[in-house]
Amino acid sequence: MGTVTVDTVIEATPDEVWASLCKINRYPRWDTFADEILSASHSRLKFGSTYQERSGMEQSTWRVTLFNPPRHQAHVGKVGFMGEVTREFSVEPEGEAARLRQTVDFTVMPGITRPFGWLAERLFVNRMVRKRMEASGAGLQALHAAE
């Protein structure tokens, strides 16, 4: 199982960052994992919310499984060769700004022999996920800077 964690300091208050994390229709503006939100059970996320997103050619369905305003939420979905993925967001004060921590837990190629899946995780997937998470943090920073 792979786990990637990325911290980003965002020049906005923790409450402003939290509000952005709850507006699912805005995800394509900053989240590199979401090219388009295809449907959502709620426009503002809450515990139990579901949504479908498209990333590249792939569609995935997600459910909010943890929602502790205004600091922590988790989304669980199935993503192609990664199987079940858990994506967590935590928001904490960082001086006058906010620290956003994103954590993604996944298993590459479930059902495939572990040595091959483990090698794919280490050589490719962890780096790709980290790079996209860093870009998502930068995208959220840019979104707040523009507001």
mmCIF file of N, CA and C in Angstrom:
data_model
loop_
_atom_site.group_PDB
_atom_site.id
_atom_site.type_symbol
_atom_site.label_atom_id
_atom_site.label_comp_id
_atom_site.label_asym_id
_atom_site.label_seq_id
_atom_site.Cartn_x
_atom_site.Cartn_y
_atom_site.Cartn_z
ATOM 1 N N MET A 1 0.850 -1.187 0.000
ATOM 2 C CA MET A 1 0.000 0.000 0.000
ATOM 3 C C MET A 1 0.881 1.231 0.000
ATOM 4 N N GLY A 2 0.574 2.185 -0.853
ATOM 5 C CA GLY A 2 1.330 3.420 -0.911
ATOM 6 C C GLY A 2 0.635 4.520 -0.139
ATOM 7 N N THR A 3 1.417 5.382 0.458
ATOM 8 C CA THR A 3 0.899 6.566 1.140
ATOM 9 C C THR A 3 1.778 7.731 0.753
ATOM 10 N N VAL A 4 1.140 8.809 0.330
ATOM 11 C CA VAL A 4 1.863 10.028 -0.015
ATOM 12 C C VAL A 4 1.214 11.167 0.756
ATOM 13 N N THR A 5 2.035 11.999 1.400
ATOM 14 C CA THR A 5 1.552 13.154 2.151
ATOM 15 C C THR A 5 2.295 14.398 1.669
ATOM 16 N N VAL A 6 1.547 15.468 1.445
ATOM 17 C CA VAL A 6 2.121 16.733 0.994
ATOM 18 C C VAL A 6 1.508 17.852 1.829
ATOM 19 N N ASP A 7 2.353 18.736 2.342
ATOM 20 C CA ASP A 7 1.902 19.927 3.068
ATOM 21 C C ASP A 7 2.115 21.152 2.188
ATOM 22 N N THR A 8 1.140 22.052 2.209
ATOM 23 C CA THR A 8 1.229 23.311 1.463
ATOM 24 C C THR A 8 0.738 24.424 2.365
ATOM 25 N N VAL A 9 1.499 25.504 2.468
ATOM 26 C CA VAL A 9 1.035 26.681 3.199
ATOM 27 C C VAL A 9 0.272 27.556 2.213
ATOM 28 N N ILE A 10 -0.942 27.894 2.597
ATOM 29 C CA ILE A 10 -1.827 28.686 1.743
ATOM 30 C C ILE A 10 -2.073 30.021 2.427
ATOM 31 N N GLU A 11 -1.865 31.080 1.686
ATOM 32 C CA GLU A 11 -2.041 32.432 2.230
ATOM 33 C C GLU A 11 -3.527 32.780 2.276
ATOM 34 N N ALA A 12 -4.213 32.132 3.183
ATOM 35 C CA ALA A 12 -5.629 32.360 3.441
ATOM 36 C C ALA A 12 -5.888 31.833 4.843
ATOM 37 N N THR A 13 -7.009 32.193 5.412
ATOM 38 C CA THR A 13 -7.322 31.689 6.746
ATOM 39 C C THR A 13 -7.707 30.213 6.650
ATOM 40 N N PRO A 14 -7.547 29.475 7.731
ATOM 41 C CA PRO A 14 -7.991 28.073 7.707
ATOM 42 C C PRO A 14 -9.469 27.933 7.322
ATOM 43 N N ASP A 15 -10.313 28.851 7.780
ATOM 44 C CA ASP A 15 -11.739 28.779 7.430
ATOM 45 C C ASP A 15 -11.955 28.987 5.929
ATOM 46 N N GLU A 16 -11.179 29.872 5.308
ATOM 47 C CA GLU A 16 -11.304 30.087 3.858
ATOM 48 C C GLU A 16 -10.848 28.852 3.085
ATOM 49 N N VAL A 17 -9.780 28.224 3.530
ATOM 50 C CA VAL A 17 -9.298 27.004 2.874
ATOM 51 C C VAL A 17 -10.328 25.892 3.042
ATOM 52 N N TRP A 18 -10.863 25.748 4.246
ATOM 53 C CA TRP A 18 -11.888 24.736 4.497
ATOM 54 C C TRP A 18 -13.079 24.951 3.567
ATOM 55 N N ALA A 19 -13.513 26.199 3.433
ATOM 56 C CA ALA A 19 -14.653 26.497 2.555
ATOM 57 C C ALA A 19 -14.365 26.050 1.123
ATOM 58 N N SER A 20 -13.146 26.257 0.658
ATOM 59 C CA SER A 20 -12.782 25.820 -0.697
ATOM 60 C C SER A 20 -12.834 24.301 -0.821
ATOM 61 N N LEU A 21 -12.397 23.589 0.219
ATOM 62 C CA LEU A 21 -12.412 22.131 0.190
ATOM 63 C C LEU A 21 -13.833 21.576 0.176
ATOM 64 N N CYS A 22 -14.787 22.359 0.644
ATOM 65 C CA CYS A 22 -16.169 21.898 0.714
ATOM 66 C C CYS A 22 -16.960 22.189 -0.557
ATOM 67 N N LYS A 23 -16.445 23.024 -1.444
ATOM 68 C CA LYS A 23 -17.144 23.387 -2.684
ATOM 69 C C LYS A 23 -16.676 22.472 -3.811
ATOM 70 N N ILE A 24 -17.352 21.337 -3.949
ATOM 71 C CA ILE A 24 -16.913 20.305 -4.888
ATOM 72 C C ILE A 24 -16.872 20.809 -6.328
ATOM 73 N N ASN A 25 -17.771 21.673 -6.725
ATOM 74 C CA ASN A 25 -17.791 22.147 -8.110
ATOM 75 C C ASN A 25 -16.594 23.026 -8.458
ATOM 76 N N ARG A 26 -15.865 23.487 -7.448
ATOM 77 C CA ARG A 26 -14.660 24.294 -7.698
ATOM 78 C C ARG A 26 -13.397 23.444 -7.810
ATOM 79 N N TYR A 27 -13.470 22.149 -7.521
ATOM 80 C CA TYR A 27 -12.287 21.297 -7.556
ATOM 81 C C TYR A 27 -11.536 21.367 -8.889
ATOM 82 N N PRO A 28 -12.210 21.354 -10.036
ATOM 83 C CA PRO A 28 -11.451 21.408 -11.292
ATOM 84 C C PRO A 28 -10.615 22.693 -11.453
ATOM 85 N N ARG A 29 -10.920 23.722 -10.696
ATOM 86 C CA ARG A 29 -10.142 24.967 -10.780
ATOM 87 C C ARG A 29 -8.795 24.858 -10.092
ATOM 88 N N TRP A 30 -8.638 23.888 -9.166
ATOM 89 C CA TRP A 30 -7.376 23.798 -8.426
ATOM 90 C C TRP A 30 -6.845 22.373 -8.268
ATOM 91 N N ASP A 31 -7.707 21.382 -8.286
ATOM 92 C CA ASP A 31 -7.311 19.999 -7.998
ATOM 93 C C ASP A 31 -6.895 19.282 -9.285
ATOM 94 N N THR A 32 -5.625 18.935 -9.403
ATOM 95 C CA THR A 32 -5.123 18.298 -10.622
ATOM 96 C C THR A 32 -5.662 16.884 -10.816
ATOM 97 N N PHE A 33 -6.322 16.323 -9.821
ATOM 98 C CA PHE A 33 -6.924 15.003 -9.964
ATOM 99 C C PHE A 33 -8.336 15.078 -10.540
ATOM 100 N N ALA A 34 -8.922 16.270 -10.620
ATOM 101 C CA ALA A 34 -10.322 16.419 -11.052
ATOM 102 C C ALA A 34 -10.404 17.366 -12.246
ATOM 103 N N ASP A 35 -10.512 16.787 -13.439
ATOM 104 C CA ASP A 35 -10.688 17.628 -14.631
ATOM 105 C C ASP A 35 -12.115 18.158 -14.721
ATOM 106 N N GLU A 36 -13.058 17.353 -14.225
ATOM 107 C CA GLU A 36 -14.462 17.738 -14.308
ATOM 108 C C GLU A 36 -15.245 17.002 -13.226
ATOM 109 N N ILE A 37 -16.177 17.704 -12.596
ATOM 110 C CA ILE A 37 -17.113 17.068 -11.677
ATOM 111 C C ILE A 37 -18.354 16.755 -12.496
ATOM 112 N N LEU A 38 -18.660 15.481 -12.641
ATOM 113 C CA LEU A 38 -19.768 15.045 -13.486
ATOM 114 C C LEU A 38 -21.100 15.124 -12.762
ATOM 115 N N SER A 39 -21.101 14.827 -11.471
ATOM 116 C CA SER A 39 -22.314 14.925 -10.661
ATOM 117 C C SER A 39 -21.903 14.975 -9.196
ATOM 118 N N ALA A 40 -22.785 15.517 -8.383
ATOM 119 C CA ALA A 40 -22.528 15.595 -6.941
ATOM 120 C C ALA A 40 -23.859 15.574 -6.205
ATOM 121 N N SER A 41 -23.907 14.854 -5.095
ATOM 122 C CA SER A 41 -25.138 14.786 -4.311
ATOM 123 C C SER A 41 -25.419 16.102 -3.575
ATOM 124 N N HIS A 42 -24.355 16.880 -3.322
ATOM 125 C CA HIS A 42 -24.494 18.173 -2.638
ATOM 126 C C HIS A 42 -23.483 19.145 -3.245
ATOM 127 N N SER A 43 -23.823 20.419 -3.340
ATOM 128 C CA SER A 43 -22.869 21.404 -3.859
ATOM 129 C C SER A 43 -21.792 21.727 -2.823
ATOM 130 N N ARG A 44 -22.148 21.625 -1.554
ATOM 131 C CA ARG A 44 -21.171 21.765 -0.463
ATOM 132 C C ARG A 44 -21.043 20.407 0.194
ATOM 133 N N LEU A 45 -19.832 19.890 0.214
ATOM 134 C CA LEU A 45 -19.608 18.567 0.772
ATOM 135 C C LEU A 45 -19.986 18.508 2.245
ATOM 136 N N LYS A 46 -20.433 17.334 2.654
ATOM 137 C CA LYS A 46 -20.708 17.028 4.045
ATOM 138 C C LYS A 46 -20.545 15.523 4.197
ATOM 139 N N PHE A 47 -20.628 15.018 5.406
ATOM 140 C CA PHE A 47 -20.498 13.587 5.627
ATOM 141 C C PHE A 47 -21.526 12.847 4.776
ATOM 142 N N GLY A 48 -21.068 11.841 4.032
ATOM 143 C CA GLY A 48 -21.954 11.042 3.201
ATOM 144 C C GLY A 48 -22.136 11.556 1.788
ATOM 145 N N SER A 49 -21.659 12.764 1.494
ATOM 146 C CA SER A 49 -21.771 13.281 0.124
ATOM 147 C C SER A 49 -21.082 12.339 -0.843
ATOM 148 N N THR A 50 -21.624 12.240 -2.054
ATOM 149 C CA THR A 50 -20.993 11.468 -3.111
ATOM 150 C C THR A 50 -20.828 12.366 -4.322
ATOM 151 N N TYR A 51 -19.826 12.044 -5.131
ATOM 152 C CA TYR A 51 -19.631 12.783 -6.376
ATOM 153 C C TYR A 51 -18.897 11.910 -7.371
ATOM 154 N N GLN A 52 -19.101 12.218 -8.635
ATOM 155 C CA GLN A 52 -18.378 11.555 -9.706
ATOM 156 C C GLN A 52 -17.499 12.592 -10.375
ATOM 157 N N GLU A 53 -16.262 12.176 -10.662
ATOM 158 C CA GLU A 53 -15.357 13.084 -11.336
ATOM 159 C C GLU A 53 -14.706 12.390 -12.517
ATOM 160 N N ARG A 54 -14.212 13.199 -13.426
ATOM 161 C CA ARG A 54 -13.444 12.699 -14.552
ATOM 162 C C ARG A 54 -12.044 13.260 -14.430
ATOM 163 N N SER A 55 -11.066 12.394 -14.611
ATOM 164 C CA SER A 55 -9.664 12.790 -14.641
ATOM 165 C C SER A 55 -9.066 12.097 -15.858
ATOM 166 N N GLY A 56 -8.699 12.879 -16.863
ATOM 167 C CA GLY A 56 -8.251 12.279 -18.113
ATOM 168 C C GLY A 56 -9.401 11.503 -18.718
ATOM 169 N N MET A 57 -9.152 10.259 -19.072
ATOM 170 C CA MET A 57 -10.186 9.409 -19.674
ATOM 171 C C MET A 57 -10.949 8.606 -18.618
ATOM 172 N N GLU A 58 -10.540 8.708 -17.378
ATOM 173 C CA GLU A 58 -11.090 7.863 -16.322
ATOM 174 C C GLU A 58 -12.136 8.598 -15.492
ATOM 175 N N GLN A 59 -13.202 7.869 -15.135
ATOM 176 C CA GLN A 59 -14.214 8.388 -14.232
ATOM 177 C C GLN A 59 -14.142 7.614 -12.925
ATOM 178 N N SER A 60 -14.408 8.309 -11.842
ATOM 179 C CA SER A 60 -14.409 7.657 -10.537
ATOM 180 C C SER A 60 -15.537 8.223 -9.686
ATOM 181 N N THR A 61 -16.000 7.414 -8.759
ATOM 182 C CA THR A 61 -17.052 7.821 -7.826
ATOM 183 C C THR A 61 -16.441 7.873 -6.433
ATOM 184 N N TRP A 62 -16.749 8.949 -5.720
ATOM 185 C CA TRP A 62 -16.176 9.192 -4.395
ATOM 186 C C TRP A 62 -17.277 9.392 -3.368
ATOM 187 N N ARG A 63 -16.936 9.086 -2.122
ATOM 188 C CA ARG A 63 -17.851 9.287 -0.992
ATOM 189 C C ARG A 63 -17.076 9.932 0.138
ATOM 190 N N VAL A 64 -17.670 10.932 0.773
ATOM 191 C CA VAL A 64 -17.048 11.581 1.929
ATOM 192 C C VAL A 64 -17.332 10.705 3.143
ATOM 193 N N THR A 65 -16.259 10.136 3.705
ATOM 194 C CA THR A 65 -16.400 9.171 4.801
ATOM 195 C C THR A 65 -16.026 9.745 6.166
ATOM 196 N N LEU A 66 -15.411 10.911 6.163
ATOM 197 C CA LEU A 66 -15.042 11.587 7.404
ATOM 198 C C LEU A 66 -15.205 13.073 7.169
ATOM 199 N N PHE A 67 -15.881 13.739 8.077
ATOM 200 C CA PHE A 67 -16.121 15.175 7.896
ATOM 201 C C PHE A 67 -16.179 15.818 9.269
ATOM 202 N N ASN A 68 -15.068 16.434 9.665
ATOM 203 C CA ASN A 68 -14.966 17.114 10.959
ATOM 204 C C ASN A 68 -14.639 18.582 10.721
ATOM 205 N N PRO A 69 -15.683 19.407 10.489
ATOM 206 C CA PRO A 69 -15.433 20.825 10.239
ATOM 207 C C PRO A 69 -14.801 21.484 11.452
ATOM 208 N N PRO A 70 -13.967 22.432 11.259
ATOM 209 C CA PRO A 70 -13.474 22.936 9.974
ATOM 210 C C PRO A 70 -12.048 22.460 9.677
ATOM 211 N N ARG A 71 -11.699 21.233 10.037
ATOM 212 C CA ARG A 71 -10.286 20.857 9.924
ATOM 213 C C ARG A 71 -9.966 19.584 9.170
ATOM 214 N N HIS A 72 -10.893 18.628 9.055
ATOM 215 C CA HIS A 72 -10.480 17.330 8.519
ATOM 216 C C HIS A 72 -11.612 16.667 7.743
ATOM 217 N N GLN A 73 -11.295 16.170 6.551
ATOM 218 C CA GLN A 73 -12.252 15.378 5.782
ATOM 219 C C GLN A 73 -11.521 14.301 4.999
ATOM 220 N N ALA A 74 -12.232 13.202 4.711
ATOM 221 C CA ALA A 74 -11.666 12.097 3.941
ATOM 222 C C ALA A 74 -12.668 11.677 2.876
ATOM 223 N N HIS A 75 -12.141 11.349 1.691
ATOM 224 C CA HIS A 75 -12.948 10.892 0.569
ATOM 225 C C HIS A 75 -12.398 9.531 0.157
ATOM 226 N N VAL A 76 -13.288 8.585 -0.138
ATOM 227 C CA VAL A 76 -12.884 7.252 -0.575
ATOM 228 C C VAL A 76 -13.500 6.985 -1.939
ATOM 229 N N GLY A 77 -12.656 6.485 -2.863
ATOM 230 C CA GLY A 77 -13.146 6.170 -4.200
ATOM 231 C C GLY A 77 -12.346 5.046 -4.818
ATOM 232 N N LYS A 78 -12.812 4.558 -5.954
ATOM 233 C CA LYS A 78 -12.085 3.533 -6.710
ATOM 234 C C LYS A 78 -11.517 4.198 -7.944
ATOM 235 N N VAL A 79 -10.212 4.019 -8.121
ATOM 236 C CA VAL A 79 -9.510 4.677 -9.221
ATOM 237 C C VAL A 79 -8.714 3.632 -9.998
ATOM 238 N N GLY A 80 -9.220 3.210 -11.133
ATOM 239 C CA GLY A 80 -8.543 2.318 -12.062
ATOM 240 C C GLY A 80 -7.549 1.359 -11.447
ATOM 241 N N PHE A 81 -6.304 1.441 -11.901
ATOM 242 C CA PHE A 81 -5.269 0.501 -11.474
ATOM 243 C C PHE A 81 -4.836 0.699 -10.025
ATOM 244 N N MET A 82 -5.314 1.769 -9.374
ATOM 245 C CA MET A 82 -4.944 2.010 -7.979
ATOM 246 C C MET A 82 -5.927 1.379 -7.014
ATOM 247 N N GLY A 83 -7.037 0.886 -7.495
ATOM 248 C CA GLY A 83 -8.020 0.275 -6.602
ATOM 249 C C GLY A 83 -8.665 1.318 -5.702
ATOM 250 N N GLU A 84 -8.950 0.938 -4.458
ATOM 251 C CA GLU A 84 -9.568 1.879 -3.525
ATOM 252 C C GLU A 84 -8.535 2.897 -3.071
ATOM 253 N N VAL A 85 -8.924 4.150 -3.148
ATOM 254 C CA VAL A 85 -8.050 5.258 -2.774
ATOM 255 C C VAL A 85 -8.740 6.061 -1.677
ATOM 256 N N THR A 86 -7.986 6.424 -0.656
ATOM 257 C CA THR A 86 -8.480 7.333 0.376
ATOM 258 C C THR A 86 -7.690 8.623 0.258
ATOM 259 N N ARG A 87 -8.397 9.718 0.169
ATOM 260 C CA ARG A 87 -7.753 11.031 0.096
ATOM 261 C C ARG A 87 -8.247 11.855 1.278
ATOM 262 N N GLU A 88 -7.283 12.296 2.096
ATOM 263 C CA GLU A 88 -7.629 13.076 3.281
ATOM 264 C C GLU A 88 -7.101 14.492 3.141
ATOM 265 N N PHE A 89 -7.874 15.435 3.667
ATOM 266 C CA PHE A 89 -7.478 16.836 3.733
ATOM 267 C C PHE A 89 -7.540 17.270 5.187
ATOM 268 N N SER A 90 -6.481 17.909 5.671
ATOM 269 C CA SER A 90 -6.466 18.504 7.006
ATOM 270 C C SER A 90 -6.037 19.952 6.860
ATOM 271 N N VAL A 91 -6.654 20.825 7.619
ATOM 272 C CA VAL A 91 -6.343 22.252 7.578
ATOM 273 C C VAL A 91 -6.010 22.702 8.992
ATOM 274 N N GLU A 92 -4.855 23.319 9.142
ATOM 275 C CA GLU A 92 -4.416 23.826 10.443
ATOM 276 C C GLU A 92 -3.894 25.249 10.288
ATOM 277 N N PRO A 93 -3.993 26.066 11.341
ATOM 278 C CA PRO A 93 -3.395 27.406 11.281
ATOM 279 C C PRO A 93 -1.882 27.313 11.139
ATOM 280 N N GLU A 94 -1.326 28.220 10.381
ATOM 281 C CA GLU A 94 0.129 28.328 10.186
ATOM 282 C C GLU A 94 0.442 29.824 10.204
ATOM 283 N N GLY A 95 0.626 30.379 11.422
ATOM 284 C CA GLY A 95 0.768 31.830 11.542
ATOM 285 C C GLY A 95 -0.551 32.471 11.130
ATOM 286 N N GLU A 96 -0.486 33.390 10.156
ATOM 287 C CA GLU A 96 -1.701 34.037 9.656
ATOM 288 C C GLU A 96 -2.245 33.331 8.424
ATOM 289 N N ALA A 97 -1.654 32.223 8.068
ATOM 290 C CA ALA A 97 -2.071 31.460 6.896
ATOM 291 C C ALA A 97 -2.643 30.110 7.351
ATOM 292 N N ALA A 98 -2.740 29.185 6.416
ATOM 293 C CA ALA A 98 -3.243 27.840 6.715
ATOM 294 C C ALA A 98 -2.294 26.814 6.124
ATOM 295 N N ARG A 99 -2.132 25.726 6.847
ATOM 296 C CA ARG A 99 -1.352 24.601 6.317
ATOM 297 C C ARG A 99 -2.346 23.530 5.895
ATOM 298 N N LEU A 100 -2.314 23.205 4.605
ATOM 299 C CA LEU A 100 -3.144 22.144 4.063
ATOM 300 C C LEU A 100 -2.290 20.892 3.961
ATOM 301 N N ARG A 101 -2.741 19.825 4.582
ATOM 302 C CA ARG A 101 -2.067 18.534 4.468
ATOM 303 C C ARG A 101 -2.985 17.611 3.666
ATOM 304 N N GLN A 102 -2.440 17.101 2.569
ATOM 305 C CA GLN A 102 -3.154 16.125 1.745
ATOM 306 C C GLN A 102 -2.463 14.779 1.914
ATOM 307 N N THR A 103 -3.229 13.751 2.163
ATOM 308 C CA THR A 103 -2.684 12.405 2.261
ATOM 309 C C THR A 103 -3.505 11.501 1.354
ATOM 310 N N VAL A 104 -2.804 10.717 0.537
ATOM 311 C CA VAL A 104 -3.459 9.752 -0.344
ATOM 312 C C VAL A 104 -2.925 8.369 -0.002
ATOM 313 N N ASP A 105 -3.830 7.428 0.274
ATOM 314 C CA ASP A 105 -3.497 6.019 0.514
ATOM 315 C C ASP A 105 -4.071 5.209 -0.643
ATOM 316 N N PHE A 106 -3.279 4.303 -1.199
ATOM 317 C CA PHE A 106 -3.718 3.514 -2.345
ATOM 318 C C PHE A 106 -2.934 2.210 -2.413
ATOM 319 N N THR A 107 -3.447 1.292 -3.212
ATOM 320 C CA THR A 107 -2.737 0.045 -3.511
ATOM 321 C C THR A 107 -2.677 -0.069 -5.025
ATOM 322 N N VAL A 108 -1.496 -0.158 -5.582
ATOM 323 C CA VAL A 108 -1.345 -0.265 -7.024
ATOM 324 C C VAL A 108 -1.674 -1.680 -7.476
ATOM 325 N N MET A 109 -2.474 -1.757 -8.507
ATOM 326 C CA MET A 109 -2.828 -3.024 -9.152
ATOM 327 C C MET A 109 -3.278 -4.089 -8.169
ATOM 328 N N PRO A 110 -4.364 -3.852 -7.437
ATOM 329 C CA PRO A 110 -4.831 -4.888 -6.526
ATOM 330 C C PRO A 110 -5.110 -6.170 -7.305
ATOM 331 N N GLY A 111 -4.758 -7.279 -6.735
ATOM 332 C CA GLY A 111 -4.961 -8.558 -7.400
ATOM 333 C C GLY A 111 -3.766 -8.998 -8.230
ATOM 334 N N ILE A 112 -2.861 -8.088 -8.530
ATOM 335 C CA ILE A 112 -1.632 -8.427 -9.251
ATOM 336 C C ILE A 112 -0.600 -8.834 -8.198
ATOM 337 N N THR A 113 0.311 -9.668 -8.559
ATOM 338 C CA THR A 113 1.305 -10.106 -7.581
ATOM 339 C C THR A 113 1.968 -8.900 -6.934
ATOM 340 N N ARG A 114 2.111 -8.950 -5.648
ATOM 341 C CA ARG A 114 2.645 -7.814 -4.883
ATOM 342 C C ARG A 114 4.021 -7.348 -5.334
ATOM 343 N N PRO A 115 4.952 -8.193 -5.692
ATOM 344 C CA PRO A 115 6.247 -7.621 -6.083
ATOM 345 C C PRO A 115 6.129 -6.651 -7.251
ATOM 346 N N PHE A 116 5.293 -6.994 -8.237
ATOM 347 C CA PHE A 116 5.143 -6.104 -9.394
ATOM 348 C C PHE A 116 4.420 -4.815 -9.001
ATOM 349 N N GLY A 117 3.331 -4.946 -8.215
ATOM 350 C CA GLY A 117 2.604 -3.761 -7.762
ATOM 351 C C GLY A 117 3.471 -2.871 -6.891
ATOM 352 N N TRP A 118 4.271 -3.484 -6.013
ATOM 353 C CA TRP A 118 5.163 -2.720 -5.146
ATOM 354 C C TRP A 118 6.189 -1.950 -5.975
ATOM 355 N N LEU A 119 6.753 -2.588 -6.985
ATOM 356 C CA LEU A 119 7.734 -1.944 -7.850
ATOM 357 C C LEU A 119 7.106 -0.777 -8.607
ATOM 358 N N ALA A 120 5.899 -0.967 -9.128
ATOM 359 C CA ALA A 120 5.205 0.115 -9.834
ATOM 360 C C ALA A 120 4.950 1.288 -8.890
ATOM 361 N N GLU A 121 4.536 0.991 -7.642
ATOM 362 C CA GLU A 121 4.327 2.054 -6.651
ATOM 363 C C GLU A 121 5.592 2.873 -6.468
ATOM 364 N N ARG A 122 6.701 2.186 -6.202
ATOM 365 C CA ARG A 122 7.951 2.869 -5.866
ATOM 366 C C ARG A 122 8.552 3.634 -7.048
ATOM 367 N N LEU A 123 8.475 3.052 -8.242
ATOM 368 C CA LEU A 123 9.144 3.667 -9.389
ATOM 369 C C LEU A 123 8.306 4.729 -10.083
ATOM 370 N N PHE A 124 6.995 4.612 -10.012
ATOM 371 C CA PHE A 124 6.180 5.511 -10.816
ATOM 372 C C PHE A 124 5.068 6.206 -10.041
ATOM 373 N N VAL A 125 4.200 5.427 -9.431
ATOM 374 C CA VAL A 125 2.957 5.980 -8.901
ATOM 375 C C VAL A 125 3.196 6.969 -7.769
ATOM 376 N N ASN A 126 4.041 6.641 -6.796
ATOM 377 C CA ASN A 126 4.283 7.571 -5.682
ATOM 378 C C ASN A 126 4.738 8.935 -6.191
ATOM 379 N N ARG A 127 5.659 8.946 -7.151
ATOM 380 C CA ARG A 127 6.153 10.226 -7.690
ATOM 381 C C ARG A 127 5.062 10.985 -8.415
ATOM 382 N N MET A 128 4.285 10.285 -9.227
ATOM 383 C CA MET A 128 3.203 10.926 -9.964
ATOM 384 C C MET A 128 2.166 11.511 -9.007
ATOM 385 N N VAL A 129 1.793 10.748 -7.990
ATOM 386 C CA VAL A 129 0.796 11.222 -7.023
ATOM 387 C C VAL A 129 1.343 12.437 -6.268
ATOM 388 N N ARG A 130 2.588 12.374 -5.818
ATOM 389 C CA ARG A 130 3.193 13.503 -5.095
ATOM 390 C C ARG A 130 3.213 14.761 -5.966
ATOM 391 N N LYS A 131 3.609 14.614 -7.201
ATOM 392 C CA LYS A 131 3.693 15.764 -8.116
ATOM 393 C C LYS A 131 2.319 16.405 -8.322
ATOM 394 N N ARG A 132 1.302 15.571 -8.497
ATOM 395 C CA ARG A 132 -0.055 16.099 -8.692
ATOM 396 C C ARG A 132 -0.597 16.727 -7.413
ATOM 397 N N MET A 133 -0.262 16.151 -6.254
ATOM 398 C CA MET A 133 -0.704 16.743 -4.985
ATOM 399 C C MET A 133 -0.033 18.096 -4.765
ATOM 400 N N GLU A 134 1.254 18.188 -5.085
ATOM 401 C CA GLU A 134 1.954 19.472 -4.968
ATOM 402 C C GLU A 134 1.328 20.504 -5.896
ATOM 403 N N ALA A 135 0.991 20.098 -7.115
ATOM 404 C CA ALA A 135 0.356 21.017 -8.063
ATOM 405 C C ALA A 135 -1.040 21.413 -7.578
ATOM 406 N N SER A 136 -1.755 20.502 -6.947
ATOM 407 C CA SER A 136 -3.079 20.832 -6.397
ATOM 408 C C SER A 136 -2.959 21.858 -5.276
ATOM 409 N N GLY A 137 -1.978 21.675 -4.388
ATOM 410 C CA GLY A 137 -1.751 22.663 -3.332
ATOM 411 C C GLY A 137 -1.423 24.029 -3.901
ATOM 412 N N ALA A 138 -0.565 24.051 -4.927
ATOM 413 C CA ALA A 138 -0.216 25.320 -5.586
ATOM 414 C C ALA A 138 -1.445 25.919 -6.273
ATOM 415 N N GLY A 139 -2.292 25.058 -6.837
ATOM 416 C CA GLY A 139 -3.514 25.542 -7.480
ATOM 417 C C GLY A 139 -4.472 26.165 -6.486
ATOM 418 N N LEU A 140 -4.590 25.567 -5.305
ATOM 419 C CA LEU A 140 -5.456 26.140 -4.272
ATOM 420 C C LEU A 140 -4.875 27.450 -3.764
ATOM 421 N N GLN A 141 -3.544 27.520 -3.633
ATOM 422 C CA GLN A 141 -2.886 28.771 -3.246
ATOM 423 C C GLN A 141 -3.191 29.856 -4.285
ATOM 424 N N ALA A 142 -3.070 29.533 -5.565
ATOM 425 C CA ALA A 142 -3.325 30.507 -6.632
ATOM 426 C C ALA A 142 -4.795 30.943 -6.636
ATOM 427 N N LEU A 143 -5.690 30.020 -6.387
ATOM 428 C CA LEU A 143 -7.113 30.346 -6.339
ATOM 429 C C LEU A 143 -7.381 31.363 -5.236
ATOM 430 N N HIS A 144 -6.782 31.159 -4.061
ATOM 431 C CA HIS A 144 -6.977 32.098 -2.956
ATOM 432 C C HIS A 144 -6.274 33.424 -3.213
ATOM 433 N N ALA A 145 -5.128 33.398 -3.852
ATOM 434 C CA ALA A 145 -4.420 34.645 -4.164
ATOM 435 C C ALA A 145 -5.214 35.506 -5.132
ATOM 436 N N ALA A 146 -5.985 34.865 -6.025
ATOM 437 C CA ALA A 146 -6.772 35.599 -7.027
ATOM 438 C C ALA A 146 -8.053 36.180 -6.440
ATOM 439 N N GLU A 147 -8.469 35.680 -5.292
ATOM 440 C CA GLU A 147 -9.749 36.151 -4.717
ATOM 441 C C GLU A 147 -9.586 37.381 -3.881
#
